[in-house]
mmCIF file of C-alpha atoms in Angstrom:
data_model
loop_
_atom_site.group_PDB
_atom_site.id
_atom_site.type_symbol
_atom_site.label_atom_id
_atom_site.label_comp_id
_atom_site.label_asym_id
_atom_site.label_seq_id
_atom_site.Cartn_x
_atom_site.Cartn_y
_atom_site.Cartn_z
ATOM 1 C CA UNK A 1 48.126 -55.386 71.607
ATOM 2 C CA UNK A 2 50.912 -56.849 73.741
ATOM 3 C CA UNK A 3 50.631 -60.345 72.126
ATOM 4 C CA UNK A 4 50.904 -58.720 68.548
ATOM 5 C CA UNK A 5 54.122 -56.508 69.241
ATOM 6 C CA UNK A 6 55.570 -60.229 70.963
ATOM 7 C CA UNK A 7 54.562 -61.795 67.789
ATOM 8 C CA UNK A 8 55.518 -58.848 65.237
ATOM 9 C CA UNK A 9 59.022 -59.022 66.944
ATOM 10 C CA UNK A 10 59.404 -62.754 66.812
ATOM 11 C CA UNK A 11 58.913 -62.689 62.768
ATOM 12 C CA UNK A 12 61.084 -59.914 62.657
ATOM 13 C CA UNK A 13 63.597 -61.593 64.520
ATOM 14 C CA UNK A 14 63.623 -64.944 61.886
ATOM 15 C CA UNK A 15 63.908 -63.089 59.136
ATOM 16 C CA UNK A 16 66.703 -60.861 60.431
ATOM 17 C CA UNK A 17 68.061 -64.216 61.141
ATOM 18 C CA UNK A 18 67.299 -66.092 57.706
ATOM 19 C CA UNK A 19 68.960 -62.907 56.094
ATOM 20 C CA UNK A 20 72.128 -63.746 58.290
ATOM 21 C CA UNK A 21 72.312 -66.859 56.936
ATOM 22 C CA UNK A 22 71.812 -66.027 53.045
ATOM 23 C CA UNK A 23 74.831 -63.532 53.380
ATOM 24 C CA UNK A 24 77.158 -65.693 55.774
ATOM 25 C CA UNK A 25 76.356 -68.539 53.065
ATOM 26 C CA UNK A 26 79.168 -67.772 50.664
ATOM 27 C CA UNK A 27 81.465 -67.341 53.800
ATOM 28 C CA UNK A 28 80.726 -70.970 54.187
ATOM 29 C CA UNK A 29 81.358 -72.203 51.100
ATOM 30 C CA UNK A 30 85.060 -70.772 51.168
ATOM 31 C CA UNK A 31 85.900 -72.484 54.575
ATOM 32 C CA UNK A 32 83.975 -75.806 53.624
ATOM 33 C CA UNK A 33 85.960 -76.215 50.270
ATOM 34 C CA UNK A 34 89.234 -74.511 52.053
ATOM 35 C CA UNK A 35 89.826 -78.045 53.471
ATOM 36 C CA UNK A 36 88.767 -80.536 50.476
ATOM 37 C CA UNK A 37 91.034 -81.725 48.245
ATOM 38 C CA UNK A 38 90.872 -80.713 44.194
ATOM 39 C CA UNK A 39 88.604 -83.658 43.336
ATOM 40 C CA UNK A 40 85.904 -83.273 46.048
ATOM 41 C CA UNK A 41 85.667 -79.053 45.259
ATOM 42 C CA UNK A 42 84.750 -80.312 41.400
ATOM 43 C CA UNK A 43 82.750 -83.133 42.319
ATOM 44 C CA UNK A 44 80.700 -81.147 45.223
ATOM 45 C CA UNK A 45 81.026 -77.764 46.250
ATOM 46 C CA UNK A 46 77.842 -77.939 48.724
ATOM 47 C CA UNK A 47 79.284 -81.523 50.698
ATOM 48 C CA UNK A 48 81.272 -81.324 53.506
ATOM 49 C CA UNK A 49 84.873 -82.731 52.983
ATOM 50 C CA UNK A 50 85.152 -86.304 53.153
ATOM 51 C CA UNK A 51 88.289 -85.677 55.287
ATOM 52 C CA UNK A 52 90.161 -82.337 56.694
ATOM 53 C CA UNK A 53 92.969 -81.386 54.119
ATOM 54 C CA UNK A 54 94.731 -78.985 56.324
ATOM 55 C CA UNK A 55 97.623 -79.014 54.511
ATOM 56 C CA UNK A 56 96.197 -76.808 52.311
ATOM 57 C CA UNK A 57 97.084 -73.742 54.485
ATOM 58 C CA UNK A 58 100.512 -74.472 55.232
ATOM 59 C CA UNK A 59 100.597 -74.940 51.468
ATOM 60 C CA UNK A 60 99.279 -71.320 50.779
ATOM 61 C CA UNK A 61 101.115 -70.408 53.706
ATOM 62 C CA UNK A 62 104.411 -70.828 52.185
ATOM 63 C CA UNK A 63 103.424 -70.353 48.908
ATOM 64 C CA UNK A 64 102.096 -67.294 48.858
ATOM 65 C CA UNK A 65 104.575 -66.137 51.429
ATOM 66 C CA UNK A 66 101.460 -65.265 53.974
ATOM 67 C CA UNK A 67 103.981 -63.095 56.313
ATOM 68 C CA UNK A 68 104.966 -60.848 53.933
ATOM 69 C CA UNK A 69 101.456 -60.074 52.460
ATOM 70 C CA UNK A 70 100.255 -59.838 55.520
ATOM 71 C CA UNK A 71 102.707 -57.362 56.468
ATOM 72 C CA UNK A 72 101.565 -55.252 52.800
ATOM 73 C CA UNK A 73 98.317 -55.258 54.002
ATOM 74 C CA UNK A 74 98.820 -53.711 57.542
ATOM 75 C CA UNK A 75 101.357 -50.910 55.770
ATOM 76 C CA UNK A 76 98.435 -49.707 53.459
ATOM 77 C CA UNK A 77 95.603 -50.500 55.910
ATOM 78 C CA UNK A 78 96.919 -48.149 58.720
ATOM 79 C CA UNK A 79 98.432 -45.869 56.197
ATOM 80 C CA UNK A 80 94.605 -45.489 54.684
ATOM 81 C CA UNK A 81 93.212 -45.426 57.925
ATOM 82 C CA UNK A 82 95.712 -42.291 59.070
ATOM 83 C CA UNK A 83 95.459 -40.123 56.194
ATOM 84 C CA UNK A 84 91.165 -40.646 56.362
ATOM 85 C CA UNK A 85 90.745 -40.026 59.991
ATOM 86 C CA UNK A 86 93.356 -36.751 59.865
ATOM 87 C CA UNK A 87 92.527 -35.470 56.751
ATOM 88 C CA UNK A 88 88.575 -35.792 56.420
ATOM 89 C CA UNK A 89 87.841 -34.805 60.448
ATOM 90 C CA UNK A 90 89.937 -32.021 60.689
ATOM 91 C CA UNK A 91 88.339 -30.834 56.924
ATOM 92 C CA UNK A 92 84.856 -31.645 57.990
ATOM 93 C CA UNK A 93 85.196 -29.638 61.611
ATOM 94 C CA UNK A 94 86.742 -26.494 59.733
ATOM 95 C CA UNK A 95 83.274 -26.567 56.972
ATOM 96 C CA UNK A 96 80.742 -27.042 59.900
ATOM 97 C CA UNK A 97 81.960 -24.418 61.660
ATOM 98 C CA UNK A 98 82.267 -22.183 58.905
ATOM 99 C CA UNK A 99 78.959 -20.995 57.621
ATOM 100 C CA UNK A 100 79.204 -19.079 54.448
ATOM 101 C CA UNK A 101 78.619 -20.301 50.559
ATOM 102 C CA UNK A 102 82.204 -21.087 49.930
ATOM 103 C CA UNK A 103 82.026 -24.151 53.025
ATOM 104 C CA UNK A 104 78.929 -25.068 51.373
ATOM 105 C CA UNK A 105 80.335 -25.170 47.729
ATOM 106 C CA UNK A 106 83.454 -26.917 49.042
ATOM 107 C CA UNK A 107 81.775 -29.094 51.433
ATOM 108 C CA UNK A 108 79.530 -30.536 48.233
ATOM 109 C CA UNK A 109 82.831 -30.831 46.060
ATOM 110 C CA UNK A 110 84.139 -33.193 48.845
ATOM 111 C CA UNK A 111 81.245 -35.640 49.116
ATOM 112 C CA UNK A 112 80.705 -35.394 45.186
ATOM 113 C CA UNK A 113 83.242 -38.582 44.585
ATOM 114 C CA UNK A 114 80.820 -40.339 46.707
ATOM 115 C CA UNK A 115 78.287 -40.197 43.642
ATOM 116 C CA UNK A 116 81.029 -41.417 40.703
ATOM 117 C CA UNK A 117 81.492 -45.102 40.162
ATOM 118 C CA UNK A 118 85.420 -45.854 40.463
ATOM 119 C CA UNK A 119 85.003 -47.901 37.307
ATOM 120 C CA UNK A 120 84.973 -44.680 35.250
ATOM 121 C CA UNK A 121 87.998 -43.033 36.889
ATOM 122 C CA UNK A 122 90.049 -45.901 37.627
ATOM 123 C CA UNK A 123 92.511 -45.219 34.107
ATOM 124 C CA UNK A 124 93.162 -41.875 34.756
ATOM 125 C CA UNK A 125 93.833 -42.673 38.432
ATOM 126 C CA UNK A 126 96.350 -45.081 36.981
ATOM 127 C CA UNK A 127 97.968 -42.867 34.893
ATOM 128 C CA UNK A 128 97.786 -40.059 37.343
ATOM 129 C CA UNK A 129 99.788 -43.093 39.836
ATOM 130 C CA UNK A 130 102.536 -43.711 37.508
ATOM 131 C CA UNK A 131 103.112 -40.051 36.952
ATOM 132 C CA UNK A 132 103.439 -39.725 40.915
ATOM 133 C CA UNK A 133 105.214 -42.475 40.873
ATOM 134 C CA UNK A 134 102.688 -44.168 43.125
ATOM 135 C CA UNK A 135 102.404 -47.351 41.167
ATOM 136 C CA UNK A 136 103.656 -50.543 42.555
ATOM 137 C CA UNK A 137 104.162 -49.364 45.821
ATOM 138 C CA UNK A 138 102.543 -50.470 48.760
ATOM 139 C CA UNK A 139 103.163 -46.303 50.645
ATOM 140 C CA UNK A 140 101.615 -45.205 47.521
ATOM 141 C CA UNK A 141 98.689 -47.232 46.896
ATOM 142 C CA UNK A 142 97.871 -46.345 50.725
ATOM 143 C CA UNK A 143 98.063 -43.022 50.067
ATOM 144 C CA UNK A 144 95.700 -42.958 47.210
ATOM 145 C CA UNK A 145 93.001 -44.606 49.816
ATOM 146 C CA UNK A 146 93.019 -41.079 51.123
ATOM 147 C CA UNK A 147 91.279 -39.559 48.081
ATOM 148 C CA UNK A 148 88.972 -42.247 47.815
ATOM 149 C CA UNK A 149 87.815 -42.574 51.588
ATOM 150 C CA UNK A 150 87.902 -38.869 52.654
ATOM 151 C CA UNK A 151 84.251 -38.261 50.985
ATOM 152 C CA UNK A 152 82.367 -40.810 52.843
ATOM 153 C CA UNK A 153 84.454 -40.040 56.006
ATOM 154 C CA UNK A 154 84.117 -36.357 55.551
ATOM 155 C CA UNK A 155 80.266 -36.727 55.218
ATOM 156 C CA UNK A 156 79.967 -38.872 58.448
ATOM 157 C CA UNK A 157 82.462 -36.320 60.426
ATOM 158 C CA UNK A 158 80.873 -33.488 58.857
ATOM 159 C CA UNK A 159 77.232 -34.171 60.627
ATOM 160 C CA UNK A 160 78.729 -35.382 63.598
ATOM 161 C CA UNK A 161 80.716 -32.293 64.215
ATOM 162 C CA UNK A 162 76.914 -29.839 63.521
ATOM 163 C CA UNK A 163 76.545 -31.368 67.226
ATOM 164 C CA UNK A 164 79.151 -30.122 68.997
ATOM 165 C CA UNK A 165 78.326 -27.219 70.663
ATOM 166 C CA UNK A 166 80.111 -24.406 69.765
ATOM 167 C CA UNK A 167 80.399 -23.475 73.275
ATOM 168 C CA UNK A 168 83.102 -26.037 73.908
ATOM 169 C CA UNK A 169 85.287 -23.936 71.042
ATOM 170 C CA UNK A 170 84.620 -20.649 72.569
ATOM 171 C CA UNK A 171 85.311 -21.788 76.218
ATOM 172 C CA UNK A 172 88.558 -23.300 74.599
ATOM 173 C CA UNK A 173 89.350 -20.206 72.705
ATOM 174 C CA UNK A 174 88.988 -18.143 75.831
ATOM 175 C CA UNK A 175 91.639 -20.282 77.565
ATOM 176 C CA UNK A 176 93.727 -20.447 75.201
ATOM 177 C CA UNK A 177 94.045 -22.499 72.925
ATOM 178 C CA UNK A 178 94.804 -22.209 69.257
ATOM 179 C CA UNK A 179 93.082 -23.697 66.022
ATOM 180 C CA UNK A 180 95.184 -26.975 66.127
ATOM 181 C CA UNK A 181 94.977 -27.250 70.091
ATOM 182 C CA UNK A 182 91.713 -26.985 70.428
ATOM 183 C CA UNK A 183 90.813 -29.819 67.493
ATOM 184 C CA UNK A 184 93.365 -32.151 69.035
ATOM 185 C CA UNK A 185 92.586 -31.327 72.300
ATOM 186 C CA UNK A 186 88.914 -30.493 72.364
ATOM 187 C CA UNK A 187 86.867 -31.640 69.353
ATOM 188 C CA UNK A 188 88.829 -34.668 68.032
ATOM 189 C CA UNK A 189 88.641 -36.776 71.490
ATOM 190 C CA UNK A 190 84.721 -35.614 71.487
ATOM 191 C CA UNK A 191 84.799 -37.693 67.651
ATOM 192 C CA UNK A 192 85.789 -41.197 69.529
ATOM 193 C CA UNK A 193 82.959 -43.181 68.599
ATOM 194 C CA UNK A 194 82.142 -41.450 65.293
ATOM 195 C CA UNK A 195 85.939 -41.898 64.381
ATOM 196 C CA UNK A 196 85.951 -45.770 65.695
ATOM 197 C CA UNK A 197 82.684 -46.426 62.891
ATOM 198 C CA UNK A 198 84.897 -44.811 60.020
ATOM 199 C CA UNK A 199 87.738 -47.158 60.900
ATOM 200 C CA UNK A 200 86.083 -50.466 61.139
ATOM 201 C CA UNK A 201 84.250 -49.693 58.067
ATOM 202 C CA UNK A 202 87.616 -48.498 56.402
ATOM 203 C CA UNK A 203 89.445 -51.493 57.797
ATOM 204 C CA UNK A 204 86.659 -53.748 56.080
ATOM 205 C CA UNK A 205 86.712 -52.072 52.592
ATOM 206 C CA UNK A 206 90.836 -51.246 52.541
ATOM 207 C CA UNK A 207 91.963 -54.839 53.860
ATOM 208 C CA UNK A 208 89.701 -56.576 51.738
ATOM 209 C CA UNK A 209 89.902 -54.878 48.294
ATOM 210 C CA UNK A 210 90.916 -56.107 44.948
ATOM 211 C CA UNK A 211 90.505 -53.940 41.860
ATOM 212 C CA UNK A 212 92.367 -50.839 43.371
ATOM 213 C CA UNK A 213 95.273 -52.992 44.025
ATOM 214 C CA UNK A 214 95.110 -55.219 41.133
ATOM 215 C CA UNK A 215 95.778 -52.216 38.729
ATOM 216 C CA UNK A 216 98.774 -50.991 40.974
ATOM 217 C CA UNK A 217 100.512 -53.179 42.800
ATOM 218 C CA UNK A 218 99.819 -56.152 40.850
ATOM 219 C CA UNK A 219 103.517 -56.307 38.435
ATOM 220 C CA UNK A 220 105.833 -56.900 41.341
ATOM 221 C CA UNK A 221 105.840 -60.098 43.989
ATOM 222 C CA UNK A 222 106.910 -57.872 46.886
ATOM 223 C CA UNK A 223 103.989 -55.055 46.783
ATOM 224 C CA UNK A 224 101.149 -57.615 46.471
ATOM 225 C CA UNK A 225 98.314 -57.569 48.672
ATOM 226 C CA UNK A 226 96.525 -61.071 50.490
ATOM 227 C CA UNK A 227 93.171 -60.701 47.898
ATOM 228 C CA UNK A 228 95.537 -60.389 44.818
ATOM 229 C CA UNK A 229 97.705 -64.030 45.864
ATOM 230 C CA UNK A 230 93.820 -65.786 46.146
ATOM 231 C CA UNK A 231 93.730 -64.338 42.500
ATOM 232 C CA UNK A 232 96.965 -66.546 41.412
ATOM 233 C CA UNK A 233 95.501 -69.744 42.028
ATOM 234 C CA UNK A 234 92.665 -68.785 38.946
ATOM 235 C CA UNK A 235 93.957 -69.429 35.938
ATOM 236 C CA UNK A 236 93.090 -69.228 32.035
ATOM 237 C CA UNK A 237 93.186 -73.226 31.595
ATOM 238 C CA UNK A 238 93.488 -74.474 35.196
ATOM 239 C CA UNK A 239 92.195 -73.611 38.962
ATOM 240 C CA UNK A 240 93.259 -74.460 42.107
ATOM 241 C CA UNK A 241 90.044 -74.249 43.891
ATOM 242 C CA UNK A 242 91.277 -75.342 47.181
ATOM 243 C CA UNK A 243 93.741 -73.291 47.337
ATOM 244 C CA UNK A 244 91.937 -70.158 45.813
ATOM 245 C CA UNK A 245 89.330 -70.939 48.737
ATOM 246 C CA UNK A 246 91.958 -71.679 51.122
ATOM 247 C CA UNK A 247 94.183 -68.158 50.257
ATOM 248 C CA UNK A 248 90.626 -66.160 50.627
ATOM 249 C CA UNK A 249 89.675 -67.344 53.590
ATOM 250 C CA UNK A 250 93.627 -66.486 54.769
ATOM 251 C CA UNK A 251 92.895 -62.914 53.440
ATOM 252 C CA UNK A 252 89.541 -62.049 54.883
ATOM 253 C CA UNK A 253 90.150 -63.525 58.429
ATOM 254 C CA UNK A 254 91.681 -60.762 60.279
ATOM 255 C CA UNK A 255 89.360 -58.496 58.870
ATOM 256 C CA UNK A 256 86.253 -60.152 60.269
ATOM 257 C CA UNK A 257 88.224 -60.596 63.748
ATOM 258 C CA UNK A 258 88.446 -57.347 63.886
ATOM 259 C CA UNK A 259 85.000 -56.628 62.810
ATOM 260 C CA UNK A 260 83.586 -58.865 65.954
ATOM 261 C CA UNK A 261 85.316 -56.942 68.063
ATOM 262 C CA UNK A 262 84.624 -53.956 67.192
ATOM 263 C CA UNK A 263 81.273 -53.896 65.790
ATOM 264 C CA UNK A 264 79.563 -52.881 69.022
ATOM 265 C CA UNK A 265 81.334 -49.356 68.060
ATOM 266 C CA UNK A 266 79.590 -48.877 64.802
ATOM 267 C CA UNK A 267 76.274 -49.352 66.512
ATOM 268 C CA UNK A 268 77.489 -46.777 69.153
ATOM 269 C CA UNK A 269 78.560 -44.472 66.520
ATOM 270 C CA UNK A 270 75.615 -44.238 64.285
ATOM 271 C CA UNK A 271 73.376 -44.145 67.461
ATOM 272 C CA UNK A 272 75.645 -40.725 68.648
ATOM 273 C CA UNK A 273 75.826 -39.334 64.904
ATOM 274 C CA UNK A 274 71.888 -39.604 65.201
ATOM 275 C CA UNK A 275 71.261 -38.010 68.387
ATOM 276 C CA UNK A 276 73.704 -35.234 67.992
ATOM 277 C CA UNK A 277 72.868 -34.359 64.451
#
């Protein structure tokens, strides 16, 4: 019985392994043709480069002006990232400690979005942006992120918070402290690792995303985001692969860094979520 858990384990473990390779294949691609030159891309994308073109990223360095993208994509990331984390765990501690058919009815509206594609709302959100003025703004289109990331957020928060004894309020309550006190306080340092999960997997999604930002921030030089300047080495009648590769890999890099160092928190999170809920 031993032998066939040992054995069971070891096949499990190759294909969780040959599955880590299929999805980290692409990766690979994009770093192996980041350093060929135009003519070895179209002549073989599998090959390894003949020789290191590292030019190419202090080409797309200055090009695309890397600083200031870089600096677009930290405003809307943590600007995102703040309005999710307040918004959505403060909402989702008020409906799980609220038990009547109005929490339930509102606490449904919230994770609703969760069920419709973006692809069917992304012209009115458009024309809702220019009306707010939103558009081509990198405040704004971090501000929108709040609408679309509360549901998922709110969800997560919302089972993690069923948990929490309610003890911990009314010992709070007795002491004390008032309805903002005792979430700040109390409940919201109890959310660490729940809260750390929704930011990596935020950080992921809002660094890394194209569409949202290609229909808002795409008209003006000085709002663009790292994914979008990958996108201006495509064009109708001519592509410069390289640098395309080269500019992706530039984009997605602090985004995985901060994924390997984090990603011990996700597993933490989902294993608390699971216990507590």
């Amino acid at each position: 019985m031993k032998n066939r858990k040992t054995i069971g384990r070891i096949i499990l473990e190759i294909v969780m392994f040959l599955a880590s390779l299929l999805f980290l294949y692409p990766l690979f691609l994009a770093i192996n043709n980041s350093f060929k030159s135009f003519g070895e891309v179209m002549r073989d994308v599998i090959a390894l480069p003949e020789k290191l073109m590292l030019e190419n990223y202090s080409y797309v360095w200055k090009f695309i002006d890397y600083p200031k993208l870089f600096t677009n994509n930290l405003v809307i990331t943590v600007l995102g990232l703040a309005g999710i984390v307040f918004v959505s765990s403060i909402a989702a501690y008020k409906l799980a400690r609220t038990k009547s058919r109005w929490s339930i009815l509102i606490y449904m509206l919230c994770i609703m979005p969760m069920l419709i594609p973006f692809q069917s709302i992304m012209l009115s959100v458009v024309q809702l942006a220019n009306q707010l003025n939103l558009s081509e703004s990198t405040v704004g289109l971090g501000l929108l992120y709040w609408g679309f990331g509360a549901p998922l957020a709110v969800f997560i928060y919302h089972g993690f918070v069923k948990g929490i004894p309610k003890e911990i309020d009314e010992s709070a309550t007795i002491d004390g402290a008032s309805g903002f006190r005792l979430y700040f306080s109390v409940i919201f340092p109890l959310l660490k690792s729940v809260t750390t999960t929704i930011v990596i997997i935020d950080v992921m999604w809002i660094w890394n995303d194209f569409l949202l930002p290609l229909l808002l921030v795409n008209g003006s030089p000085d709002t663009k985001t790292l994914t979008l300047a990958a996108y201006t080495f495509v064009g109708q009648y001519t592509s410069d692969w390289q640098y395309a590769m080269t500019a992706m890999v530039m984009a997605v890099l602090p985004s995985i860094v901060v994924f390997m160092f984090l990603q011990k928190y996700i597993v933490k999170g989902v294993v608390a979520g699971a216990v507590k809920g």
